[in-house]
Amino acid sequence: MSDNPILSVRDVRKTYGGVEVLKGVSFDLERGQSKIVIGPSGTGKSTLLRCINLLSPPDSGNVVLDGVTVEERGINQIRAQIGFVFQEFNLFTHLRVLDNVRLAQRNVLGRSKQEATRRAMEELERVGLSDKLEAYPAELSGGQKQRASIARALAMDPKLILFDEPTSALDPELTGEVVQVMKDLANAGMTMLVVSHEMGFARAAADEVIFMEGGVIVEQGPPSTLFTCPEHARTSQFLRMISHEHQEA
Amino acid sequence: MLEFIEFGKTWMPFLLEGVGVTLGLWVVAMVLGFCLALLLVWGRVYAAKPIYLFATAYVEVFRGTPMLVQLFFIYLGLPEIGIVLAPFTAAAVAIGLNTAAYQAEYFRGAIQSLPAGQMVAARAMGMSRFQALRDIILPQAGRRVIPQWSNEAIVELKYTSIAYAIGLTELTARAEQVGYQTFQFLEAFTLVAIIYLVLTGIVAQSLDFLERKTRIPGLTYTGGKME
Ligand SMILES: Nc1ncnc2c1ncn2[C@@H]1O[C@H](COP(=O)(O)OP(=O)(O)O)[C@@H](O)[C@H]1O
Ligand SMILES: [Mg+2]
């Protein structure tokens, strides 16, 4: 359609209690691109994701989604176009899997029950949960919960999906099934911004890696470059640290 | 024993008329209290500061003073400023205002026991706060509050007997009348105790049944421990 990026983040700043957590972050995300954000904890990665859909409105700077500035006015319709997958899944405890995936489609997009059901079944099939439609979240494994929450985001037909450490709450043996779903999504052309230290996903599916530290983007580039010969000493230090952790795990 | 059964047969119909008043009073008070409690809990959990302060003050006042004092205030005190209520109305209002404070606190506890992330997830998908409250918070908190609400309903069922103090002829008052007519106070109050026990038993069992019927894995709150 156009060459404009689907998401454009410009000089976003955010202060919490006098501490500047984001110190002017800018980047673009093209249609169909996947970018992965890495960086030490407390660096503002979650805050950045929450600024994009105004869960935490930025103090300054702006976010443009497909040519439209993200602002408080009409925020619910904008949020409907931005999927969000949380570390803690945040499935609705009292609803069966199918209803978890249907609820916002009905409430926000105004879809009929049939239409919402159809889309829910499609996405649940895509993540391999067709046999769990009637299960409650508490009856699922961690990996299944996260796959259900990805289906919930996908069923809204978002323009992009934000992932905040989607595998960090999972037992190591369950991360694989979630990473596989995310790789498939990226390969199918979904636009994704992923905060994660899953190197498997980064190498196989990320178009670019963004390294953040101390509220700024230190450097960004394709995984092949950034992982093998990073420009900044801080980047290589961080990469050494996480590869070390992964060996221990 | 036979004598007691005879006594029961004679006086039961008279006492059961009092059951009607007692149950009527209880239902009106619980419904009034429930509606008010929803407003109070909104004030305590979601509203702006002035409303929060008002709701908090309300809860403290009604939990911190005896219900009998509240009842006399309404029935005997308010006429001085021109508000005259019939005994049944005065009692229903007094019990309703009082139970509202307790119900609101139970609702608040249930709401605040829910993980915050679900509200965030709903908002992140574009649901309004109203939609999230209606479709996520209320159904979950509603289920979690049943055991405590049941307890409160039983307490209030017994508290309806304070209406006796302002001359309402409910169940307890009738038992006393039977006592004075027969001078068999022991039998009269045994009989009335059995009636209260049956009533509270039915309420407890019904709400327990409701709790089991609406139970959802991962949601029910059992003895402070998450299932
Ligand atoms: N709602 C909040 N209120 C106050 N401080 C916050 C809030 N959210 C995040 N922070 C602070 O902002 C910093 C960055 O947090 P976060 O974005 O969660 O980092 P990351 O996701 O990279 O680990 C941390 O120091 C955190 O304590
Ligand atoms: Mg984080």
PDB file of C-alpha atoms in Angstrom, chain A residues 50 53 55 75-77 79-80 82 84 86 89-95 100 103-104 107-108 136 138-139 152-153 156, chain B residues 115-129 131-132 134-137 139-140 143 215-219:
ATOM      1  CA  ARG A  50       3.320   0.307  27.300  1.00  0.00           C
ATOM      2  CA  ASN A  53      -0.454   1.796  23.153  1.00  0.00           C
ATOM      3  CA  LEU A  55      -1.103   1.923  28.755  1.00  0.00           C
ATOM      4  CA  ILE A  75      -7.624   5.193  22.091  1.00  0.00           C
ATOM      5  CA  ASN A  76      -9.761   2.065  22.361  1.00  0.00           C
ATOM      6  CA  GLN A  77     -10.074   1.725  18.594  1.00  0.00           C
ATOM      7  CA  ARG A  79      -5.530  -0.307  20.969  1.00  0.00           C
ATOM      8  CA  ALA A  80      -7.697  -2.833  19.152  1.00  0.00           C
ATOM      9  CA  ILE A  82      -2.167  -3.339  18.542  1.00  0.00           C
ATOM     10  CA  PHE A  84      -0.251  -7.208  23.395  1.00  0.00           C
ATOM     11  CA  PHE A  86       2.153 -10.406  28.380  1.00  0.00           C
ATOM     12  CA  PHE A  89      -0.487 -14.333  30.019  1.00  0.00           C
ATOM     13  CA  ASN A  90      -3.302 -12.434  31.769  1.00  0.00           C
ATOM     14  CA  LEU A  91      -6.004 -14.733  30.465  1.00  0.00           C
ATOM     15  CA  PHE A  92      -9.458 -14.114  31.916  1.00  0.00           C
ATOM     16  CA  THR A  93      -9.737 -16.700  34.684  1.00  0.00           C
ATOM     17  CA  HIS A  94     -13.512 -17.105  34.571  1.00  0.00           C
ATOM     18  CA  LEU A  95     -13.768 -17.672  30.820  1.00  0.00           C
ATOM     19  CA  ASN A 100     -11.220 -15.588  26.198  1.00  0.00           C
ATOM     20  CA  LEU A 103     -14.671 -11.364  24.380  1.00  0.00           C
ATOM     21  CA  ALA A 104     -12.850  -8.345  22.973  1.00  0.00           C
ATOM     22  CA  ASN A 107     -16.955  -5.794  22.818  1.00  0.00           C
ATOM     23  CA  VAL A 108     -14.482  -3.757  20.830  1.00  0.00           C
ATOM     24  CA  TYR A 136     -10.483 -22.922  31.667  1.00  0.00           C
ATOM     25  CA  ALA A 138      -6.290 -22.940  35.139  1.00  0.00           C
ATOM     26  CA  GLU A 139      -6.572 -26.245  33.293  1.00  0.00           C
ATOM     27  CA  ARG A 152      -6.572 -13.878  21.681  1.00  0.00           C
ATOM     28  CA  ALA A 153      -4.361 -11.116  20.295  1.00  0.00           C
ATOM     29  CA  MET A 156      -8.447  -8.990  16.805  1.00  0.00           C
TER      30      MET A 156
ATOM     31  CA  PRO B 115      -4.771 -10.232  39.749  1.00  0.00           C
ATOM     32  CA  ALA B 116      -4.416  -6.734  38.218  1.00  0.00           C
ATOM     33  CA  GLY B 117      -3.112  -8.036  34.902  1.00  0.00           C
ATOM     34  CA  GLN B 118      -6.519  -9.039  33.563  1.00  0.00           C
ATOM     35  CA  MET B 119      -7.781  -5.471  33.666  1.00  0.00           C
ATOM     36  CA  VAL B 120      -4.613  -4.363  31.859  1.00  0.00           C
ATOM     37  CA  ALA B 121      -5.058  -7.082  29.219  1.00  0.00           C
ATOM     38  CA  ALA B 122      -8.672  -6.040  28.621  1.00  0.00           C
ATOM     39  CA  ARG B 123      -7.731  -2.364  28.296  1.00  0.00           C
ATOM     40  CA  ALA B 124      -4.822  -3.255  26.003  1.00  0.00           C
ATOM     41  CA  MET B 125      -7.294  -4.857  23.569  1.00  0.00           C
ATOM     42  CA  GLY B 126      -9.391  -1.690  23.534  1.00  0.00           C
ATOM     43  CA  MET B 127     -12.078  -2.644  26.034  1.00  0.00           C
ATOM     44  CA  SER B 128     -13.412   0.299  28.012  1.00  0.00           C
ATOM     45  CA  ARG B 129     -13.103   0.325  31.770  1.00  0.00           C
ATOM     46  CA  GLN B 131     -16.687  -3.257  29.776  1.00  0.00           C
ATOM     47  CA  ALA B 132     -13.782  -4.683  31.746  1.00  0.00           C
ATOM     48  CA  ARG B 134     -18.825  -5.683  33.707  1.00  0.00           C
ATOM     49  CA  ASP B 135     -17.353  -8.675  31.887  1.00  0.00           C
ATOM     50  CA  ILE B 136     -14.217  -9.470  33.859  1.00  0.00           C
ATOM     51  CA  ILE B 137     -14.048  -7.938  37.329  1.00  0.00           C
ATOM     52  CA  PRO B 139     -18.146 -12.002  37.360  1.00  0.00           C
ATOM     53  CA  GLN B 140     -14.927 -12.957  39.111  1.00  0.00           C
ATOM     54  CA  ARG B 143     -18.069 -15.605  42.574  1.00  0.00           C
ATOM     55  CA  ARG B 215     -17.341 -22.523  40.797  1.00  0.00           C
ATOM     56  CA  ILE B 216     -14.611 -22.147  38.178  1.00  0.00           C
ATOM     57  CA  PRO B 217     -11.184 -23.782  38.378  1.00  0.00           C
ATOM     58  CA  GLY B 218      -8.528 -21.310  39.440  1.00  0.00           C
ATOM     59  CA  LEU B 219     -10.977 -18.700  40.641  1.00  0.00           C
TER      60      LEU B 219
END
